[in-house]
Amino acid sequence: MSKRRALITGITGQDGSYLLEFLLAKDYEVHGVVRRVALEDPEHRLSRIMRYREQVQLHPASLESYASLYQVVAKVLPDECYHLASQSFVSYSFDDEFSTLNTNINGTHYLLSALKHNAPACRVYFAGSSEMFGKVEEIPQTERTRFHPRSTYGISKVAGFDLTRNYREAYGLHASSGILFNHESPRRGFEFVTRRISSGVARIAAGAQSELRLGNLDAQRDWGHAREYVEAMWLMLQQPEPDDYVIATGEMHSVREFAAAAFSWAGLDYRDYVTADAVLFRPAEVNTLLGDASKARERLGWRSRTSFQELVREMVEADCRAAGVGDAVLARLSPE
Ligand code: G4F
């Protein structure tokens, strides 16, 4: 039997790299969409997937170009397509609203249309986001909670969600959206708050930095482990019918709690190092995100397994090792 063929956009990111590993372990033939510049600068831009370079086929294309996505889809003819690529940094969407909307909305639309024309039987996953709930209308949030996005990033994800549902209803595509709450790991980008904290702790523990400036310490998030969240994406596409699912841990912690836990794993008190910098506050904040993943648990058999403390520990340990901190700190961080 021939291998199942998967196409991943955003394959070089945190989620893309975990999904690539997961699908290779399931014996898929994996293809990825990357920017042309990534192929020219692999050491830097393909760092998360470099060790799988021989096992994956990469295709240059841009979310801004329908023709380029169309050609990749027509060439690969995937059985499953995971659309993870986007301008995903909420904070940046306040600086460049127009490109966030253009890239995220058009990119999703182009891909769905290319699939409709070339691979209508392909099963499609769209990376929705808890940011769509924004100014939350209820706590916790479920698949039935009304969206109230607070950034153009959130608006672009609501549009992508609606497009995905419309391609399902109008053209019969097996297209599902995951409403993923924040998911982190040692592969998280440095611009996101959890990695900013874990890498800051490591630099402070290594003596390379003495202060960590953060924005709103009181914002609360539902943080899970990215490795587990990509399993949920795959499970959605194995269902007989496409649908939308909240993926979350059901636990909420503040940025302050994350910082306190991260510093404490390194034997430090966050109050000695963290300062809140007004420049890093957002013009419209999302204060409270807490997901109820009951539907995913019941229908997909999925549940989050990594505790908050274990997630923080894993991230701080990875960054401390990379920063070359001393054995005394590493001994605190190693489970044995
Ligand atoms: O880590 P963040 O930048 O993630 P955010 O905005 O929640 O978005 C992430 O999760 C979404 C899912 O809900 C994804 F769709 C999205 O693509 C991305 O992965 O910020 C988390 C919170 C915010 O409230 C922010 O104001 O942390 C607060 N924060 C406080 N200080 C900070 C900082 N955020 C960043 N990035 N940097 C800070 O220094």
CSV table of C-alpha atoms and ligand atoms in Angstrom, one decimal:
chain,number,residue,atom,x,y,z
A,1,MET,CA,0.0,0.0,0.0
A,2,SER,CA,1.3,3.4,-0.8
A,3,LYS,CA,2.1,5.8,2.0
A,4,ARG,CA,-0.4,8.5,3.0
A,5,ARG,CA,0.8,11.9,1.8
A,6,ALA,CA,0.6,15.0,4.1
A,7,LEU,CA,1.3,18.6,3.2
A,8,ILE,CA,2.1,21.0,6.0
A,9,THR,CA,2.3,24.8,5.7
A,10,GLY,CA,4.3,26.3,8.5
A,11,ILE,CA,6.4,23.2,8.8
A,12,THR,CA,9.5,25.1,10.0
A,13,GLY,CA,7.6,26.4,13.1
A,14,GLN,CA,7.2,24.9,16.6
A,15,ASP,CA,4.0,23.0,15.7
A,16,GLY,CA,5.1,22.1,12.2
A,17,SER,CA,8.2,20.4,13.5
A,18,TYR,CA,6.4,18.4,16.1
A,19,LEU,CA,3.7,17.4,13.5
A,20,LEU,CA,6.5,16.4,11.0
A,21,GLU,CA,8.0,14.0,13.6
A,22,PHE,CA,4.6,12.6,14.5
A,23,LEU,CA,3.6,11.9,10.9
A,24,LEU,CA,7.0,10.4,10.0
A,25,ALA,CA,6.6,8.0,12.9
A,26,LYS,CA,3.2,7.1,11.4
A,27,ASP,CA,5.0,6.4,8.1
A,28,TYR,CA,3.5,9.3,6.1
A,29,GLU,CA,5.2,10.8,3.1
A,30,VAL,CA,5.6,14.4,4.3
A,31,HIS,CA,5.8,17.5,2.2
A,32,GLY,CA,6.2,21.0,3.5
A,33,VAL,CA,5.6,24.5,2.2
A,34,VAL,CA,8.4,26.9,3.0
A,35,ARG,CA,9.4,30.4,2.0
A,36,ARG,CA,12.0,30.4,-0.8
A,37,VAL,CA,14.5,32.3,1.5
A,38,ALA,CA,14.3,29.3,4.0
A,39,LEU,CA,15.8,27.0,1.4
A,40,GLU,CA,18.6,29.5,0.9
A,41,ASP,CA,19.4,29.8,4.6
A,42,PRO,CA,18.6,26.3,6.0
A,43,GLU,CA,20.9,26.4,9.1
A,44,HIS,CA,18.9,29.3,10.5
A,45,ARG,CA,15.4,29.0,9.0
A,46,LEU,CA,15.1,25.2,9.0
A,47,SER,CA,16.8,24.7,12.4
A,48,ARG,CA,13.8,22.9,13.9
A,49,ILE,CA,13.5,20.4,11.1
A,50,MET,CA,17.1,20.1,10.0
A,51,ARG,CA,17.5,16.6,11.4
A,52,TYR,CA,14.6,15.4,9.2
A,53,ARG,CA,15.8,17.2,6.1
A,54,GLU,CA,16.3,13.9,4.1
A,55,GLN,CA,12.9,12.6,5.1
A,56,VAL,CA,10.8,15.5,4.0
A,57,GLN,CA,10.1,17.2,0.7
A,58,LEU,CA,10.1,21.0,0.9
A,59,HIS,CA,8.4,23.2,-1.7
A,60,PRO,CA,8.9,26.9,-2.0
A,61,ALA,CA,5.7,29.0,-2.0
A,62,SER,CA,4.2,32.0,-0.4
A,63,LEU,CA,0.9,32.5,1.4
A,64,GLU,CA,0.6,35.7,-0.6
A,65,SER,CA,0.6,34.0,-3.9
A,66,TYR,CA,-2.3,31.9,-5.1
A,67,ALA,CA,-0.4,30.6,-8.1
A,68,SER,CA,2.5,29.3,-5.9
A,69,LEU,CA,0.2,27.5,-3.5
A,70,TYR,CA,-1.9,26.1,-6.4
A,71,GLN,CA,1.2,24.7,-8.0
A,72,VAL,CA,2.4,23.0,-4.8
A,73,VAL,CA,-1.0,21.4,-4.1
A,74,ALA,CA,-1.3,20.3,-7.8
A,75,LYS,CA,2.1,18.6,-7.6
A,76,VAL,CA,1.8,17.0,-4.2
A,77,LEU,CA,-1.9,16.0,-4.3
A,78,PRO,CA,-2.0,15.4,-0.6
A,79,ASP,CA,-4.3,13.1,1.3
A,80,GLU,CA,-4.1,15.4,4.3
A,81,CYS,CA,-3.2,19.0,4.5
A,82,TYR,CA,-2.3,20.9,7.8
A,83,HIS,CA,-2.5,24.6,7.4
A,84,LEU,CA,-0.4,26.0,10.2
A,85,ALA,CA,1.4,28.9,8.5
A,86,SER,CA,0.4,32.5,9.5
A,87,GLN,CA,1.7,35.7,10.9
A,88,SER,CA,1.1,34.3,14.4
A,89,PHE,CA,2.5,36.9,16.7
A,90,VAL,CA,-0.5,38.8,18.2
A,91,SER,CA,1.6,41.8,19.3
A,92,TYR,CA,3.0,42.3,15.8
A,93,SER,CA,-0.5,42.4,14.4
A,94,PHE,CA,-1.0,45.8,16.2
A,95,ASP,CA,2.0,47.2,14.3
A,96,ASP,CA,1.1,45.8,10.9
A,97,GLU,CA,-2.6,45.1,10.8
A,98,PHE,CA,-2.8,45.1,7.0
A,99,SER,CA,-0.2,42.5,6.3
A,100,THR,CA,-1.5,40.3,9.1
A,101,LEU,CA,-5.0,40.4,7.6
A,102,ASN,CA,-3.8,39.9,4.0
A,103,THR,CA,-1.4,37.1,4.7
A,104,ASN,CA,-3.6,35.2,7.1
A,105,ILE,CA,-7.0,35.5,5.4
A,106,ASN,CA,-5.8,35.3,1.8
A,107,GLY,CA,-3.3,32.5,2.6
A,108,THR,CA,-6.1,30.3,4.0
A,109,HIS,CA,-8.4,31.2,1.2
A,110,TYR,CA,-5.9,30.4,-1.5
A,111,LEU,CA,-5.0,27.1,0.1
A,112,LEU,CA,-8.6,26.0,0.5
A,113,SER,CA,-9.4,27.0,-3.1
A,114,ALA,CA,-6.3,25.2,-4.4
A,115,LEU,CA,-7.3,22.0,-2.6
A,116,LYS,CA,-10.9,22.3,-3.8
A,117,HIS,CA,-9.7,22.4,-7.4
A,118,ASN,CA,-6.9,19.8,-7.2
A,119,ALA,CA,-7.5,17.5,-4.3
A,120,PRO,CA,-11.1,17.7,-3.3
A,121,ALA,CA,-10.9,14.5,-1.2
A,122,CYS,CA,-8.0,15.8,0.8
A,123,ARG,CA,-8.7,16.2,4.6
A,124,VAL,CA,-7.8,19.7,5.8
A,125,TYR,CA,-6.8,21.1,9.2
A,126,PHE,CA,-7.0,24.8,9.8
A,127,ALA,CA,-5.1,26.2,12.8
A,128,GLY,CA,-7.8,28.3,14.6
A,129,SER,CA,-6.9,30.0,17.9
A,130,SER,CA,-8.3,30.8,21.3
A,131,GLU,CA,-7.4,34.4,20.4
A,132,MET,CA,-10.7,34.3,18.5
A,133,PHE,CA,-12.5,34.4,21.8
A,134,GLY,CA,-10.7,37.6,22.7
A,135,LYS,CA,-12.8,39.5,25.2
A,136,VAL,CA,-14.4,36.3,26.4
A,137,GLU,CA,-18.1,36.0,26.7
A,138,GLU,CA,-18.0,33.1,29.1
A,139,ILE,CA,-15.4,31.1,31.1
A,140,PRO,CA,-14.4,28.4,30.2
A,141,GLN,CA,-14.7,28.7,26.4
A,142,THR,CA,-16.2,25.9,24.3
A,143,GLU,CA,-16.9,25.4,20.6
A,144,ARG,CA,-20.2,27.2,21.2
A,145,THR,CA,-18.7,30.3,22.8
A,146,ARG,CA,-19.2,33.4,20.7
A,147,PHE,CA,-16.0,35.0,19.2
A,148,HIS,CA,-15.0,38.5,20.1
A,149,PRO,CA,-11.5,39.0,18.7
A,150,ARG,CA,-9.3,41.8,20.1
A,151,SER,CA,-6.6,42.0,17.4
A,152,THR,CA,-6.3,41.8,13.7
A,153,TYR,CA,-4.6,38.5,14.3
A,154,GLY,CA,-7.8,37.3,16.1
A,155,ILE,CA,-10.0,38.7,13.3
A,156,SER,CA,-7.9,36.9,10.7
A,157,LYS,CA,-8.3,33.6,12.5
A,158,VAL,CA,-12.1,34.1,12.8
A,159,ALA,CA,-12.1,34.7,9.0
A,160,GLY,CA,-10.0,31.6,8.4
A,161,PHE,CA,-12.3,29.6,10.7
A,162,ASP,CA,-15.4,30.8,8.7
A,163,LEU,CA,-13.7,30.1,5.4
A,164,THR,CA,-12.9,26.6,6.5
A,165,ARG,CA,-16.5,26.0,7.6
A,166,ASN,CA,-17.8,27.5,4.4
A,167,TYR,CA,-15.6,25.2,2.2
A,168,ARG,CA,-16.9,22.3,4.3
A,169,GLU,CA,-20.5,23.3,3.9
A,170,ALA,CA,-20.5,24.7,0.3
A,171,TYR,CA,-18.0,22.4,-1.4
A,172,GLY,CA,-18.0,19.2,0.8
A,173,LEU,CA,-14.4,19.5,1.8
A,174,HIS,CA,-13.4,17.4,4.8
A,175,ALA,CA,-12.1,20.6,6.6
A,176,SER,CA,-11.8,20.9,10.4
A,177,SER,CA,-10.6,23.7,12.6
A,178,GLY,CA,-8.8,23.3,15.9
A,179,ILE,CA,-9.4,26.1,18.3
A,180,LEU,CA,-6.0,25.7,20.0
A,181,PHE,CA,-5.3,27.4,23.2
A,182,ASN,CA,-1.7,28.5,23.9
A,183,HIS,CA,0.8,25.7,23.4
A,184,GLU,CA,4.4,25.9,24.2
A,185,SER,CA,7.7,23.9,24.3
A,186,PRO,CA,11.4,24.4,24.1
A,187,ARG,CA,10.9,25.0,20.4
A,188,ARG,CA,8.7,28.1,21.0
A,189,GLY,CA,9.7,31.3,19.2
A,190,PHE,CA,11.6,33.8,21.4
A,191,GLU,CA,9.0,36.5,20.9
A,192,PHE,CA,6.3,34.6,22.9
A,193,VAL,CA,6.1,35.3,26.6
A,194,THR,CA,6.8,31.7,27.8
A,195,ARG,CA,10.0,31.5,25.8
A,196,ARG,CA,10.9,35.1,26.7
A,197,ILE,CA,10.7,34.0,30.3
A,198,SER,CA,12.5,30.6,30.0
A,199,SER,CA,15.4,32.1,27.9
A,200,GLY,CA,15.6,35.1,30.3
A,201,VAL,CA,15.9,32.8,33.3
A,202,ALA,CA,18.6,30.9,31.6
A,203,ARG,CA,20.6,34.0,30.7
A,204,ILE,CA,20.2,35.4,34.2
A,205,ALA,CA,21.3,32.0,35.7
A,206,ALA,CA,24.3,32.0,33.4
A,207,GLY,CA,25.2,35.6,34.5
A,208,ALA,CA,24.6,37.0,31.0
A,209,GLN,CA,21.7,39.2,32.0
A,210,SER,CA,20.4,40.9,35.2
A,211,GLU,CA,16.9,41.9,34.4
A,212,LEU,CA,13.8,40.6,32.5
A,213,ARG,CA,11.4,43.2,31.1
A,214,LEU,CA,7.9,41.9,30.4
A,215,GLY,CA,4.5,43.4,29.6
A,216,ASN,CA,1.2,42.6,31.3
A,217,LEU,CA,1.9,40.1,34.1
A,218,ASP,CA,-1.7,39.6,35.0
A,219,ALA,CA,-2.9,38.2,31.7
A,220,GLN,CA,-4.0,34.6,32.1
A,221,ARG,CA,-3.6,31.8,29.6
A,222,ASP,CA,-4.3,28.1,29.3
A,223,TRP,CA,-0.9,26.7,28.4
A,224,GLY,CA,-0.3,23.2,27.2
A,225,HIS,CA,2.5,21.3,25.5
A,226,ALA,CA,2.7,21.7,21.7
A,227,ARG,CA,3.9,18.1,21.2
A,228,GLU,CA,0.5,16.9,22.4
A,229,TYR,CA,-1.5,19.5,20.5
A,230,VAL,CA,-0.3,18.2,17.1
A,231,GLU,CA,-1.7,14.8,17.9
A,232,ALA,CA,-5.1,16.4,18.3
A,233,MET,CA,-4.7,17.9,14.8
A,234,TRP,CA,-4.1,14.5,13.3
A,235,LEU,CA,-7.0,12.9,15.3
A,236,MET,CA,-9.4,15.5,13.8
A,237,LEU,CA,-8.5,14.4,10.3
A,238,GLN,CA,-9.1,10.7,11.1
A,239,GLN,CA,-12.7,11.3,12.0
A,240,PRO,CA,-15.4,10.2,9.5
A,241,GLU,CA,-16.9,13.8,9.6
A,242,PRO,CA,-15.1,17.1,9.7
A,243,ASP,CA,-15.8,19.3,12.8
A,244,ASP,CA,-14.3,22.0,15.0
A,245,TYR,CA,-12.7,21.3,18.4
A,246,VAL,CA,-11.3,23.2,21.4
A,247,ILE,CA,-7.9,21.9,22.4
A,248,ALA,CA,-6.8,23.1,25.9
A,249,THR,CA,-5.7,21.9,29.3
A,250,GLY,CA,-8.6,23.3,31.3
A,251,GLU,CA,-6.1,25.1,33.6
A,252,MET,CA,-5.4,28.8,33.7
A,253,HIS,CA,-2.3,30.6,35.0
A,254,SER,CA,-1.1,34.2,34.8
A,255,VAL,CA,2.1,35.4,33.2
A,256,ARG,CA,3.2,36.2,36.7
A,257,GLU,CA,2.7,32.6,37.8
A,258,PHE,CA,4.7,31.4,34.8
A,259,ALA,CA,7.5,33.7,35.6
A,260,ALA,CA,7.4,32.7,39.3
A,261,ALA,CA,7.6,29.0,38.4
A,262,ALA,CA,10.3,29.4,35.9
A,263,PHE,CA,12.6,31.5,38.2
A,264,SER,CA,11.9,29.1,41.0
A,265,TRP,CA,13.0,26.1,39.0
A,266,ALA,CA,16.4,27.8,38.7
A,267,GLY,CA,16.5,28.6,42.4
A,268,LEU,CA,15.7,32.3,41.9
A,269,ASP,CA,12.9,34.7,43.0
A,270,TYR,CA,11.2,36.4,39.9
A,271,ARG,CA,10.6,39.5,42.0
A,272,ASP,CA,14.3,40.2,42.0
A,273,TYR,CA,14.6,40.3,38.2
A,274,VAL,CA,11.2,40.9,36.5
A,275,THR,CA,10.0,44.4,35.7
A,276,ALA,CA,6.8,45.3,34.0
A,277,ASP,CA,7.4,47.6,31.0
A,278,ALA,CA,4.4,49.6,29.8
A,279,VAL,CA,5.9,49.6,26.2
A,280,LEU,CA,5.2,45.9,26.1
A,281,PHE,CA,1.5,46.2,27.0
A,282,ARG,CA,-1.0,45.6,24.1
A,283,PRO,CA,-3.5,48.3,23.0
A,284,ALA,CA,-6.3,45.7,23.5
A,285,GLU,CA,-5.5,42.8,25.8
A,286,VAL,CA,-7.0,39.3,26.0
A,287,ASN,CA,-7.1,38.8,29.8
A,288,THR,CA,-8.6,35.4,30.4
A,289,LEU,CA,-8.4,32.4,28.2
A,290,LEU,CA,-9.5,29.0,29.6
A,291,GLY,CA,-10.6,26.2,27.4
A,292,ASP,CA,-13.0,23.3,27.9
A,293,ALA,CA,-11.8,20.5,25.7
A,294,SER,CA,-14.6,18.0,26.7
A,295,LYS,CA,-15.7,17.5,23.1
A,296,ALA,CA,-12.1,16.6,22.0
A,297,ARG,CA,-11.9,14.2,25.0
A,298,GLU,CA,-15.2,12.5,24.2
A,299,ARG,CA,-14.9,12.3,20.4
A,300,LEU,CA,-11.2,12.2,19.7
A,301,GLY,CA,-10.0,10.5,22.9
A,302,TRP,CA,-7.6,13.4,23.3
A,303,ARG,CA,-6.5,14.9,26.5
A,304,SER,CA,-3.6,17.1,27.7
A,305,ARG,CA,-1.0,15.2,29.7
A,306,THR,CA,1.8,17.6,30.6
A,307,SER,CA,1.3,19.6,33.8
A,308,PHE,CA,1.9,23.3,34.0
A,309,GLN,CA,5.0,22.8,36.3
A,310,GLU,CA,6.4,20.1,34.0
A,311,LEU,CA,6.0,22.4,30.9
A,312,VAL,CA,7.8,25.2,32.7
A,313,ARG,CA,10.5,22.9,33.9
A,314,GLU,CA,11.2,21.4,30.5
A,315,MET,CA,11.4,24.9,28.8
A,316,VAL,CA,13.7,26.3,31.5
A,317,GLU,CA,15.9,23.2,31.5
A,318,ALA,CA,16.4,23.3,27.7
A,319,ASP,CA,17.3,27.0,27.8
A,320,CYS,CA,19.6,26.6,30.7
A,321,ARG,CA,21.5,23.7,29.0
A,322,ALA,CA,21.8,25.8,25.8
A,323,ALA,CA,23.1,28.8,27.9
A,324,GLY,CA,25.6,26.6,29.6
A,325,VAL,CA,24.5,27.3,33.2
A,326,GLY,CA,26.3,25.5,36.0
A,327,ASP,CA,25.7,22.0,37.2
A,328,ALA,CA,24.0,23.2,40.5
A,329,VAL,CA,21.1,24.7,38.6
A,330,LEU,CA,20.9,21.8,36.1
A,331,ALA,CA,20.7,19.4,39.0
A,332,ARG,CA,17.5,21.2,40.3
A,333,LEU,CA,16.0,21.0,36.8
A,334,SER,CA,16.7,17.3,36.0
A,335,PRO,CA,14.0,14.9,37.1
A,336,GLU,CA,16.4,12.1,38.1
B,1,G4F,O1,3.0,34.6,24.5
B,1,G4F,P1,2.1,35.6,23.8
B,1,G4F,O2,2.7,36.5,22.9
B,1,G4F,O3,0.9,34.7,23.2
B,1,G4F,P2,-0.6,35.1,22.8
B,1,G4F,O4,-0.8,36.5,22.4
B,1,G4F,O5,-1.5,34.5,23.8
B,1,G4F,O6,-0.8,34.3,21.4
B,1,G4F,C1,-0.3,32.9,21.3
B,1,G4F,O7,-1.4,32.1,21.6
B,1,G4F,C2,-2.5,32.1,20.7
B,1,G4F,C3,-3.5,31.1,21.1
B,1,G4F,O8,-4.3,31.7,22.1
B,1,G4F,C4,-2.0,31.8,19.2
B,1,G4F,F1,-3.1,31.9,18.4
B,1,G4F,C5,-1.0,32.9,18.9
B,1,G4F,O9,-0.5,32.6,17.6
B,1,G4F,C6,0.2,32.8,19.8
B,1,G4F,O10,0.8,31.5,19.7
B,1,G4F,O11,1.3,36.4,25.0
B,1,G4F,C7,0.7,35.8,26.1
B,1,G4F,C8,0.3,36.9,27.1
B,1,G4F,C9,-0.4,38.1,26.5
B,1,G4F,O12,-1.5,38.5,27.3
B,1,G4F,C10,0.7,39.2,26.6
B,1,G4F,O13,0.2,40.5,26.7
B,1,G4F,O14,1.5,37.3,27.7
B,1,G4F,C11,1.4,38.7,27.8
B,1,G4F,N1,2.8,39.2,27.9
B,1,G4F,C12,3.3,39.9,29.0
B,1,G4F,N2,4.6,40.2,28.8
B,1,G4F,C13,3.8,39.2,27.0
B,1,G4F,C14,4.9,39.8,27.5
B,1,G4F,N3,3.7,38.6,25.7
B,1,G4F,C15,4.9,38.7,25.0
B,1,G4F,N4,4.9,38.2,23.8
B,1,G4F,N5,6.0,39.3,25.5
B,1,G4F,C16,6.1,39.9,26.7
B,1,G4F,O15,7.1,40.4,27.2
